[in-house]
mmCIF file of C-alpha atoms in Angstrom:
data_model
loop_
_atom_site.group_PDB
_atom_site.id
_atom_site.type_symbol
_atom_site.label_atom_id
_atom_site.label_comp_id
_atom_site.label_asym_id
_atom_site.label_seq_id
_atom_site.Cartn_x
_atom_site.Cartn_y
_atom_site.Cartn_z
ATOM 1 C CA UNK A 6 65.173 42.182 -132.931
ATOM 2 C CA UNK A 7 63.212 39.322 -131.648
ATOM 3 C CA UNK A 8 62.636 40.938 -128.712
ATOM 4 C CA UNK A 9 60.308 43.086 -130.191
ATOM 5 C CA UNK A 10 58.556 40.310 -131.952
ATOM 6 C CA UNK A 11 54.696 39.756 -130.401
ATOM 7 C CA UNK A 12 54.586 36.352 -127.817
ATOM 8 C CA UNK A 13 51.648 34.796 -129.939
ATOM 9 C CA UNK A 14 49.408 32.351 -128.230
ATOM 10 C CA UNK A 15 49.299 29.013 -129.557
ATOM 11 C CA UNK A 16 45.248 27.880 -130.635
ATOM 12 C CA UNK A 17 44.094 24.373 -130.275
ATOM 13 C CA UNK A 18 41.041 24.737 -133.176
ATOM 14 C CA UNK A 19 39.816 20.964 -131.975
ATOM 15 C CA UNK A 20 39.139 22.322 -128.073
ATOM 16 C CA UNK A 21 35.690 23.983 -129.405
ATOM 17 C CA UNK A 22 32.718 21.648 -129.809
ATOM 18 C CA UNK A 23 28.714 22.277 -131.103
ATOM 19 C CA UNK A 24 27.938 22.139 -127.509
ATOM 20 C CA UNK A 25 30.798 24.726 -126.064
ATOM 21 C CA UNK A 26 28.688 28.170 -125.819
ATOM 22 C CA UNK A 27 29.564 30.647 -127.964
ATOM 23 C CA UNK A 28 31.304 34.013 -127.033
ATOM 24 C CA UNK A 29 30.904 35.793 -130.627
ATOM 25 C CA UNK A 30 27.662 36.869 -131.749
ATOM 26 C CA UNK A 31 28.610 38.925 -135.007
ATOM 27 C CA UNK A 32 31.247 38.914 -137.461
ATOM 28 C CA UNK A 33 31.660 42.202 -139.410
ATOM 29 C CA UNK A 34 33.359 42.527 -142.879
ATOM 30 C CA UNK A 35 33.949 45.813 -144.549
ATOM 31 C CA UNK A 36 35.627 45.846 -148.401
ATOM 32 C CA UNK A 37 36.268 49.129 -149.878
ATOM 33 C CA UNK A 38 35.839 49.512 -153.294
ATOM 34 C CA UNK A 39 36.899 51.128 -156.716
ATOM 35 C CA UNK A 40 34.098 51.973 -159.238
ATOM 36 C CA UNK A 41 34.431 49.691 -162.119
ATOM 37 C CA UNK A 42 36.168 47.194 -160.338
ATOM 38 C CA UNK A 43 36.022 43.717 -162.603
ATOM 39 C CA UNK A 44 32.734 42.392 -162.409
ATOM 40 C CA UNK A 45 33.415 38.718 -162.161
ATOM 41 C CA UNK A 46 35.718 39.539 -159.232
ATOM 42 C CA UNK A 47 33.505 40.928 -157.764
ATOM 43 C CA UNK A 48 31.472 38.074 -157.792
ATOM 44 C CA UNK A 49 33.872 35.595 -156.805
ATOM 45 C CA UNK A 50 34.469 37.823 -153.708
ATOM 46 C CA UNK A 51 31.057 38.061 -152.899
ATOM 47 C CA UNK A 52 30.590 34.075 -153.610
ATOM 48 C CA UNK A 53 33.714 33.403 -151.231
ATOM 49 C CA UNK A 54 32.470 35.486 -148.058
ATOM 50 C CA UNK A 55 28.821 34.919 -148.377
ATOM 51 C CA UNK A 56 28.229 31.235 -149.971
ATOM 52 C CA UNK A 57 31.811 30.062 -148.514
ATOM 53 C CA UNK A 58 33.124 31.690 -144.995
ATOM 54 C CA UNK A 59 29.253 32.541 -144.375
ATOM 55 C CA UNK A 60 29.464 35.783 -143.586
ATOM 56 C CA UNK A 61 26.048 37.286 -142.759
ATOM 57 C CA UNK A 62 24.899 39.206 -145.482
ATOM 58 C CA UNK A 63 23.546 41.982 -143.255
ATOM 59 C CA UNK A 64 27.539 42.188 -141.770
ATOM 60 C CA UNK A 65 28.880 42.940 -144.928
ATOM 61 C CA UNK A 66 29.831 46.525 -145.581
ATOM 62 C CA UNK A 67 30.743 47.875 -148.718
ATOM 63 C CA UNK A 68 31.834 51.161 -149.055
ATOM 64 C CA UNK A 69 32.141 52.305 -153.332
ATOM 65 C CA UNK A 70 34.530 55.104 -154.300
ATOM 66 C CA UNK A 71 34.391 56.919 -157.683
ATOM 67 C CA UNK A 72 35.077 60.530 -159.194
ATOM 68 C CA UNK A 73 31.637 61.221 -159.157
ATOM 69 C CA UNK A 74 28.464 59.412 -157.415
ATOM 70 C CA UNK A 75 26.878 58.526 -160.860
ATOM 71 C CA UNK A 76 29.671 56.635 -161.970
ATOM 72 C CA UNK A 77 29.022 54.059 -159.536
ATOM 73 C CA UNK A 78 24.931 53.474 -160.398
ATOM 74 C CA UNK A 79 25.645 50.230 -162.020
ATOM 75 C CA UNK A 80 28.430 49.268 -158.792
ATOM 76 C CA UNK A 81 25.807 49.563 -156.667
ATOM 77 C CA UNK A 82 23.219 47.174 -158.125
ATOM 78 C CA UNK A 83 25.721 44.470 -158.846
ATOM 79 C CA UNK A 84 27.153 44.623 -155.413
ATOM 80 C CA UNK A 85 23.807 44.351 -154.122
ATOM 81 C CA UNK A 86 22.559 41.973 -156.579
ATOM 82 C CA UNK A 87 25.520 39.412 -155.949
ATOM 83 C CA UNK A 88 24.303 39.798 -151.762
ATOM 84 C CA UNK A 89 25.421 42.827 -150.152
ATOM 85 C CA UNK A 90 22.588 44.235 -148.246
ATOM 86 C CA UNK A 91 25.047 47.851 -147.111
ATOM 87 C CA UNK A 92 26.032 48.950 -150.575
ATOM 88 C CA UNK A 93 27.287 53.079 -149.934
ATOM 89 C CA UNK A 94 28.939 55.693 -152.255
ATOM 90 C CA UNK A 95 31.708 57.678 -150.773
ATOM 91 C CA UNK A 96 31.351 61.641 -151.030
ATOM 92 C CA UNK A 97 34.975 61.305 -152.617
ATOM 93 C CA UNK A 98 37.144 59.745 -154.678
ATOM 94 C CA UNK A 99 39.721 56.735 -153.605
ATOM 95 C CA UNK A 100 42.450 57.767 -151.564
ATOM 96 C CA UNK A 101 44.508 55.285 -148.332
ATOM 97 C CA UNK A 102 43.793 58.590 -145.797
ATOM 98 C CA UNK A 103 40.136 58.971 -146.766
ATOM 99 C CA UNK A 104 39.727 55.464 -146.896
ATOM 100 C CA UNK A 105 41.071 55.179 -143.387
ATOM 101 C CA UNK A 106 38.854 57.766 -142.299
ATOM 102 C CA UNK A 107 35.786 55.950 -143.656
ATOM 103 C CA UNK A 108 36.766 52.636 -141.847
ATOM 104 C CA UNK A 109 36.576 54.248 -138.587
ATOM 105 C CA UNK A 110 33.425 56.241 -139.243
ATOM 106 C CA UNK A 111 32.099 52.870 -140.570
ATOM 107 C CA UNK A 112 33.448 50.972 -137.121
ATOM 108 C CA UNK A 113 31.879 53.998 -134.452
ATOM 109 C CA UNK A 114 28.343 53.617 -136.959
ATOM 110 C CA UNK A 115 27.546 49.785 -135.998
ATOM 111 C CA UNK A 116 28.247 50.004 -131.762
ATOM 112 C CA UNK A 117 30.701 47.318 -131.604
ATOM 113 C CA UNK A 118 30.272 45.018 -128.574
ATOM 114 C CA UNK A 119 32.512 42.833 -126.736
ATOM 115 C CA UNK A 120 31.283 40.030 -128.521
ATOM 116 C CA UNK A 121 31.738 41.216 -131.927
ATOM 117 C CA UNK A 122 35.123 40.648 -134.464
ATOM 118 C CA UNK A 123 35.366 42.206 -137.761
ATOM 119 C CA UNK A 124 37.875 42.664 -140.480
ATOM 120 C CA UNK A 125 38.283 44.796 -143.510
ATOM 121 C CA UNK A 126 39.492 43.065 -146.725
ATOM 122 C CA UNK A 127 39.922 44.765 -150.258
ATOM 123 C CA UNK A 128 37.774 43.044 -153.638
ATOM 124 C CA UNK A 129 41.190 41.736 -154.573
ATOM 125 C CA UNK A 130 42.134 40.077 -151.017
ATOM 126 C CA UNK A 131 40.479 36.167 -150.117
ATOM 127 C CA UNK A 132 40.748 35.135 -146.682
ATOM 128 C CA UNK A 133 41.457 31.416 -146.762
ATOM 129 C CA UNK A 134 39.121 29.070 -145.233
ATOM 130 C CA UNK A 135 40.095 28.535 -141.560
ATOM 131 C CA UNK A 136 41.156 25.315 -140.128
ATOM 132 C CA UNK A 137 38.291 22.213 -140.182
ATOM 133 C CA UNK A 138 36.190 24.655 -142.882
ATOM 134 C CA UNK A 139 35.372 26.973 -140.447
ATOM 135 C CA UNK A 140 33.533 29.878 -140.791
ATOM 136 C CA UNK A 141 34.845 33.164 -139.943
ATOM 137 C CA UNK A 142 32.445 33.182 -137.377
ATOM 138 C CA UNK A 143 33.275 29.943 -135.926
ATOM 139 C CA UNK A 144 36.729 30.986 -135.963
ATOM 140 C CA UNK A 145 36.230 34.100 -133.951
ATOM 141 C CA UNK A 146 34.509 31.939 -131.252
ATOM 142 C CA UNK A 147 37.968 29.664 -131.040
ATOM 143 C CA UNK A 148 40.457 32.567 -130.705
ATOM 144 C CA UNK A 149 38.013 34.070 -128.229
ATOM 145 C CA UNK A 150 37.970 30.832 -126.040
ATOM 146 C CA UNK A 151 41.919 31.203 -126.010
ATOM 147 C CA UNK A 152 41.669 34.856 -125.567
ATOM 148 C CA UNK A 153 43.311 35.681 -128.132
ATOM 149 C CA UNK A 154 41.816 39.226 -129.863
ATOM 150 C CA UNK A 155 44.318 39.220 -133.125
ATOM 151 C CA UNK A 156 44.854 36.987 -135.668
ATOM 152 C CA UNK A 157 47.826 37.772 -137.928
ATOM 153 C CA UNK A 158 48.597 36.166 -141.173
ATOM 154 C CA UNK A 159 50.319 36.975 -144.799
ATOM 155 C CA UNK A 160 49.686 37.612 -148.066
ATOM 156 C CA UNK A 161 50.152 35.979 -150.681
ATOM 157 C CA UNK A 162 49.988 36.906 -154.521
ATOM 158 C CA UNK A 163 47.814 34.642 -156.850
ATOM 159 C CA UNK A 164 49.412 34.410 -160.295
ATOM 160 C CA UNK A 165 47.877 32.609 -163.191
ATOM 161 C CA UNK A 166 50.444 29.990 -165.616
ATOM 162 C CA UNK A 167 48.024 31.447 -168.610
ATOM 163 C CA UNK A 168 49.801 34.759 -168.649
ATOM 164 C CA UNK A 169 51.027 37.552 -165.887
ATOM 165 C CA UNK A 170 47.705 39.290 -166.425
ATOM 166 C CA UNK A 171 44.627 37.139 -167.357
ATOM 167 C CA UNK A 172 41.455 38.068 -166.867
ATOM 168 C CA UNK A 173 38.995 37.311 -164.142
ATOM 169 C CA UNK A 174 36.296 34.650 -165.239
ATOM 170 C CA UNK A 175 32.673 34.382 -163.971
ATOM 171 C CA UNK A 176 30.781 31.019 -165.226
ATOM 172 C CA UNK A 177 28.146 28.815 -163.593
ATOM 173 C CA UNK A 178 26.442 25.595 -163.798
ATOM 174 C CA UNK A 179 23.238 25.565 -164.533
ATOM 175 C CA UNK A 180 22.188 23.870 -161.654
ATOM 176 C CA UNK A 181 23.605 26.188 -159.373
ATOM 177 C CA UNK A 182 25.047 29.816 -158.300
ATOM 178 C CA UNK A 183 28.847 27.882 -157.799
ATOM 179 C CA UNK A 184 31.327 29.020 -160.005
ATOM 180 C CA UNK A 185 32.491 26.033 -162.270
ATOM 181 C CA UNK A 186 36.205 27.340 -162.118
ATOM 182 C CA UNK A 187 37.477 28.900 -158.566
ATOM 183 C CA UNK A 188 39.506 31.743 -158.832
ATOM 184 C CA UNK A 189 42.272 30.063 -156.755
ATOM 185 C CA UNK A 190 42.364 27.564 -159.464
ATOM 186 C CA UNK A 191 41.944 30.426 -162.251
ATOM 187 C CA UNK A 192 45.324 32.242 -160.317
ATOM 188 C CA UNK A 193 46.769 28.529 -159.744
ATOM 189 C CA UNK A 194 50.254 30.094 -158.570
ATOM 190 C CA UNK A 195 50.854 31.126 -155.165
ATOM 191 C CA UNK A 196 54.024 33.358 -154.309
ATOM 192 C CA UNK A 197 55.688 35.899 -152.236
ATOM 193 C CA UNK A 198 54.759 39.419 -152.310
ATOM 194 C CA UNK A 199 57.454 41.221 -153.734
ATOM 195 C CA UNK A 200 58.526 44.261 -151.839
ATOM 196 C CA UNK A 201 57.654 47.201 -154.392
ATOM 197 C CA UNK A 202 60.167 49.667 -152.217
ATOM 198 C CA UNK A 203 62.859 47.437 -151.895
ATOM 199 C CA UNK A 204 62.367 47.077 -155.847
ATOM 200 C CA UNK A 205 62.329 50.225 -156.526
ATOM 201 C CA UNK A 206 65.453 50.528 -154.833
ATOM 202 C CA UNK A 207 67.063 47.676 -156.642
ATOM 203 C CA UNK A 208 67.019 45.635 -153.434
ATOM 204 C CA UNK A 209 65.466 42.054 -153.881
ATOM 205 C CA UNK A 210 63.398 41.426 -150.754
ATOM 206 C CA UNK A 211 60.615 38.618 -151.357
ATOM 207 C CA UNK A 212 58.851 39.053 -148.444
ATOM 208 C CA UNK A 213 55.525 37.828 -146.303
ATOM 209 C CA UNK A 214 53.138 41.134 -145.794
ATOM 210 C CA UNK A 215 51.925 40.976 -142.474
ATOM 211 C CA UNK A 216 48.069 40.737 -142.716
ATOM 212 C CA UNK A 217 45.545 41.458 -140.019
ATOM 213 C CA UNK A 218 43.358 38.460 -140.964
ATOM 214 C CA UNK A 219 40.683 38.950 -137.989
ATOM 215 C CA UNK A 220 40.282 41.306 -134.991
ATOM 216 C CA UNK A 221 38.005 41.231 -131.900
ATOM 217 C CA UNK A 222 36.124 44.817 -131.416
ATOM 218 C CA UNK A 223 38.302 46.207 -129.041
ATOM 219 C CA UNK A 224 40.902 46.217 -131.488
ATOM 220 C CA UNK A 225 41.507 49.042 -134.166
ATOM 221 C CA UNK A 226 43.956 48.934 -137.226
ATOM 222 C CA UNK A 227 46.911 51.186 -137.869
ATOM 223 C CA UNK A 228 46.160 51.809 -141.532
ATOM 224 C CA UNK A 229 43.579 51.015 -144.394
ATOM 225 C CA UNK A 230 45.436 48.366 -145.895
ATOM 226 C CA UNK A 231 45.085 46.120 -142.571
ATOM 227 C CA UNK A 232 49.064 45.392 -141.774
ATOM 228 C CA UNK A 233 49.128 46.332 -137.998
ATOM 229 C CA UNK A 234 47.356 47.210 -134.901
ATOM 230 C CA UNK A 235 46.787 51.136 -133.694
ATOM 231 C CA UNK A 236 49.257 51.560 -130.807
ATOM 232 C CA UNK A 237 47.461 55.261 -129.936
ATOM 233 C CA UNK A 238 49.476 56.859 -132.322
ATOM 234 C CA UNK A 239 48.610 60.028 -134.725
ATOM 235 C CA UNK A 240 48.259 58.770 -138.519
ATOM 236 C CA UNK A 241 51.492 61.297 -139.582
ATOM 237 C CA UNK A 242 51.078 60.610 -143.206
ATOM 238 C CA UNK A 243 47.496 61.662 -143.206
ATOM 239 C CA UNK A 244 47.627 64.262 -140.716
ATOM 240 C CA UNK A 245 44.796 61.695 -139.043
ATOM 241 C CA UNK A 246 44.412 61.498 -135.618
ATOM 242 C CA UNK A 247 42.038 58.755 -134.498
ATOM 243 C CA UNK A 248 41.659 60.000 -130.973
ATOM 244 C CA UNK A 249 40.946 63.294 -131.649
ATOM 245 C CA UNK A 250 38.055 62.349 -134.743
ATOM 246 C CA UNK A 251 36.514 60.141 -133.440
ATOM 247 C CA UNK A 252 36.822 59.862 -129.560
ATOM 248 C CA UNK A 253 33.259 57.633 -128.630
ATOM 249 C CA UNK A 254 35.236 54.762 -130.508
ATOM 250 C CA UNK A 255 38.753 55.262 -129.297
ATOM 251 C CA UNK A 256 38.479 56.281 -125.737
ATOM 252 C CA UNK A 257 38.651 52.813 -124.098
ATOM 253 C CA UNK A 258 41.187 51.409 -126.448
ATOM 254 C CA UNK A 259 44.284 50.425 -125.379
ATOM 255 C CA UNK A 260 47.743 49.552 -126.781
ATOM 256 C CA UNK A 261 48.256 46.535 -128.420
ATOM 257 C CA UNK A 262 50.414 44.993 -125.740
ATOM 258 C CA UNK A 263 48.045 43.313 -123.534
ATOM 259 C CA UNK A 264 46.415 42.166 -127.242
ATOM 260 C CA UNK A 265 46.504 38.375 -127.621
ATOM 261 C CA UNK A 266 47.896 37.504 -130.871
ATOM 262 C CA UNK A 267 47.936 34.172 -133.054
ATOM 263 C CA UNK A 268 49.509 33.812 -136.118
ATOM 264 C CA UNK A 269 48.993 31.525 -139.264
ATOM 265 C CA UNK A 270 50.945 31.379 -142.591
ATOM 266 C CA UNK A 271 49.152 32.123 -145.907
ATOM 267 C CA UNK A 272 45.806 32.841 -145.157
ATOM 268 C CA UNK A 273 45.017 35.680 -147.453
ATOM 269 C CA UNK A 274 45.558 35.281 -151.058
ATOM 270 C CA UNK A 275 45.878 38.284 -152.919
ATOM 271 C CA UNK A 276 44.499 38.289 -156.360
ATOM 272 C CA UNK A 277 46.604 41.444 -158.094
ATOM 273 C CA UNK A 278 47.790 40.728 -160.797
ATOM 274 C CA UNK A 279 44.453 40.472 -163.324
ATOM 275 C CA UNK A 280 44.098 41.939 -166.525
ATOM 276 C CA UNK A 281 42.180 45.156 -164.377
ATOM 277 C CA UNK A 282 45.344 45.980 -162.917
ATOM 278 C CA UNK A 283 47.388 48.747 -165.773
ATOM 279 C CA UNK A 284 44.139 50.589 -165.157
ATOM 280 C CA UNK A 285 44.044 50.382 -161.495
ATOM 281 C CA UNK A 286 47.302 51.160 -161.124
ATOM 282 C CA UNK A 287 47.096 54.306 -162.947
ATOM 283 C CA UNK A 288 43.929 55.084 -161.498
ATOM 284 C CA UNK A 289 46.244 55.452 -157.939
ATOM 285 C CA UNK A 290 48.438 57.459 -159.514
ATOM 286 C CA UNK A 291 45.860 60.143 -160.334
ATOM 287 C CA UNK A 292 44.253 60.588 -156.955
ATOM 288 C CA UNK A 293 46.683 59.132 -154.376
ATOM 289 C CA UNK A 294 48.565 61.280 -151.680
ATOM 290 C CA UNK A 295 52.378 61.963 -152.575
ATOM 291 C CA UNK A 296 53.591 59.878 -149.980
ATOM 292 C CA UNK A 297 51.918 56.675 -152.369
ATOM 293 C CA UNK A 298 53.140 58.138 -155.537
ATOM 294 C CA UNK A 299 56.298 56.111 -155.709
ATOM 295 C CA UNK A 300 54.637 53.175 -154.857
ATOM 296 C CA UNK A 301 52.520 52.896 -158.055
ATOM 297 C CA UNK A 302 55.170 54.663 -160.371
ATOM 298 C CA UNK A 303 56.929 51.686 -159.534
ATOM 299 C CA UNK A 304 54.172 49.021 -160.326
ATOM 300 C CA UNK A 305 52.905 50.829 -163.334
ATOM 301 C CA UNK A 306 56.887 50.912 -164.378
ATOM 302 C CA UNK A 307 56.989 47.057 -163.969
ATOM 303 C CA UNK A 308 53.665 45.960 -165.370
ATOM 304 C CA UNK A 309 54.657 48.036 -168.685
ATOM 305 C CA UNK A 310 58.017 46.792 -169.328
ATOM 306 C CA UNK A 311 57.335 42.659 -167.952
ATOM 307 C CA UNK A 312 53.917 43.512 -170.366
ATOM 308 C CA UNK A 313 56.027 44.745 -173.062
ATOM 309 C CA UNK A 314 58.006 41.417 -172.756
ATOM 310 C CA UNK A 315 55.734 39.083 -172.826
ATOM 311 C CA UNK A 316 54.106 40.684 -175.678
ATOM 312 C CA UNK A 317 57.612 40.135 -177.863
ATOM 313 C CA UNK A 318 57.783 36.549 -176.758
ATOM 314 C CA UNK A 319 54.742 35.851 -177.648
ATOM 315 C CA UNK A 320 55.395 37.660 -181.064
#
């Protein structure tokens, strides 16, 4: 069906000099997060965005989801220890359709401009560092001087050679806030995503997940987990309607087809598969909606058994 594939718009990232004025004032990112999340991941995250893509600390959003506002005290002062000025608690627990829901509450709050971009990347997901060691910011100012309003990308999983499930690591020098070991170079593999439905259909499909890697204000996403653009359509799953809730943000936006798009290979590394991830895992399968439940079963079915292998090997 390449018919149906976008036209993407080739970017030249040289064209844009210190002296070609800007069209991008703000870059917003938004991360939702799981109570008890790893704390040197965490870290690294806020290390990468902050220290590395310079993301404006006031810009960063982070929205904390637990079974019960108290369980997230200690969250909330590491999160805004580490740099993040707009630390919230959620009323509710973790779930993809109240996570959606926040995201567009979160997006109508701010008063998005036409010379805003944002993007919304989970504590696990690292946007790599744009072309010349740009800044996200600096990169939303080249795709605006082609036009372009989407960037699309892929993810890919970060795996480490020590073992399928090692543990995050937090160290610094003592002369500095740097880590002394990157977590790209902790996770030193890089691979496909493997498609967890096709698996649990005993299909093989290694495949590139479509990633949403930055987005210009005008443009909204489709779901939480930042795959595809809203084409106006009702969120079925989540009996959602975007239109409807929340109108003041969604009443000038229109279809994706007059949208822009580039597109870049590997530009989000997804760092999964940690020793956190059994308890994550399980921790979806408690308070996700049905339509997710076979999704996890699935994962928590792999890491067990591939777990349960290694262990004997090692024996």
């Amino acid at each position: 069906h390449y018919q149906d594939l976008p036209r993407y718009t080739m970017v030249d990232f040289n064209a844009i000099t210190n002296s070609t004025p800007p069209k991008v004032d703000r870059f917003f990112l938004f991360v939702p997060a799981r109570c008890g999340t790893e704390v040197a991941l965490v870290k690294h995250w806020l290390f990468h965005y902050l220290s590395q893509l310079k993301v404006a600390p006031q810009h960063v959003f982070v929205t904390l989801y637990g079974a019960h506002p108290e369980d997230c005290i200690a969250d909330v002062q590491l999160w805004r220890q580490n740099g993040a000025q707009n630390v919230a608690v959620a009323p509710h627990d973790f779930t993809s359709c109240g996570q959606v829901r926040d995201l567009y509450q979160s997006l109508q709050s701010i008063n998005l401009t036409d010379r805003d971009w944002w993007v919304q990347r989970d504590v696990d997901e690292f946007a790599e560092l744009p072309p010349n060691n740009m800044t996200l910011l600096q990169l939303a100012n080249v795709l605006a001087h082609h036009n372009v309003t989407v960037l699309h990308s892929n993810a890919a999983e970060r795996v480490s050679t020590e073992s399928l499930l090692s543990p995050v690591v937090w160290q610094t020098s003592t002369s500095s806030n740097e880590p002394s070991t990157q977590i790209h170079e902790q996770f030193d593999l890089c691979c496909d995503q493997l498609d967890n439905k096709a698996k649990c259909k005993n299909r093989s499909a290694a495949w590139r997940l479509s990633k949403l890697y930055a987005l210009h204000s005008s443009v909204l996403p489709r779901s939480c987990g930042m795959h595809a653009v809203w084409t106006r359509r009702k969120y079925a799953l989540c009996q959602f309607d975007p239109a409807q809730e929340f109108p003041a943000l969604t009443q000038h936006y229109q279809p994706p087809l007059p949208h822009n798009m580039a597109a870049a290979f590997d530009l989000v590394s997804h760092y999964r598969w940690t020793s956190n991830l059994l308890m994550a895992t399980q921790h979806h399968l408690e308070v996700e909606e049905d339509w997710l439940q076979d999704k996890y079963k699935c994962l928590y079915q792999f890491i067990t058994t591939t777990t349960w292998q290694q262990q004997q090997k090692d024996a």
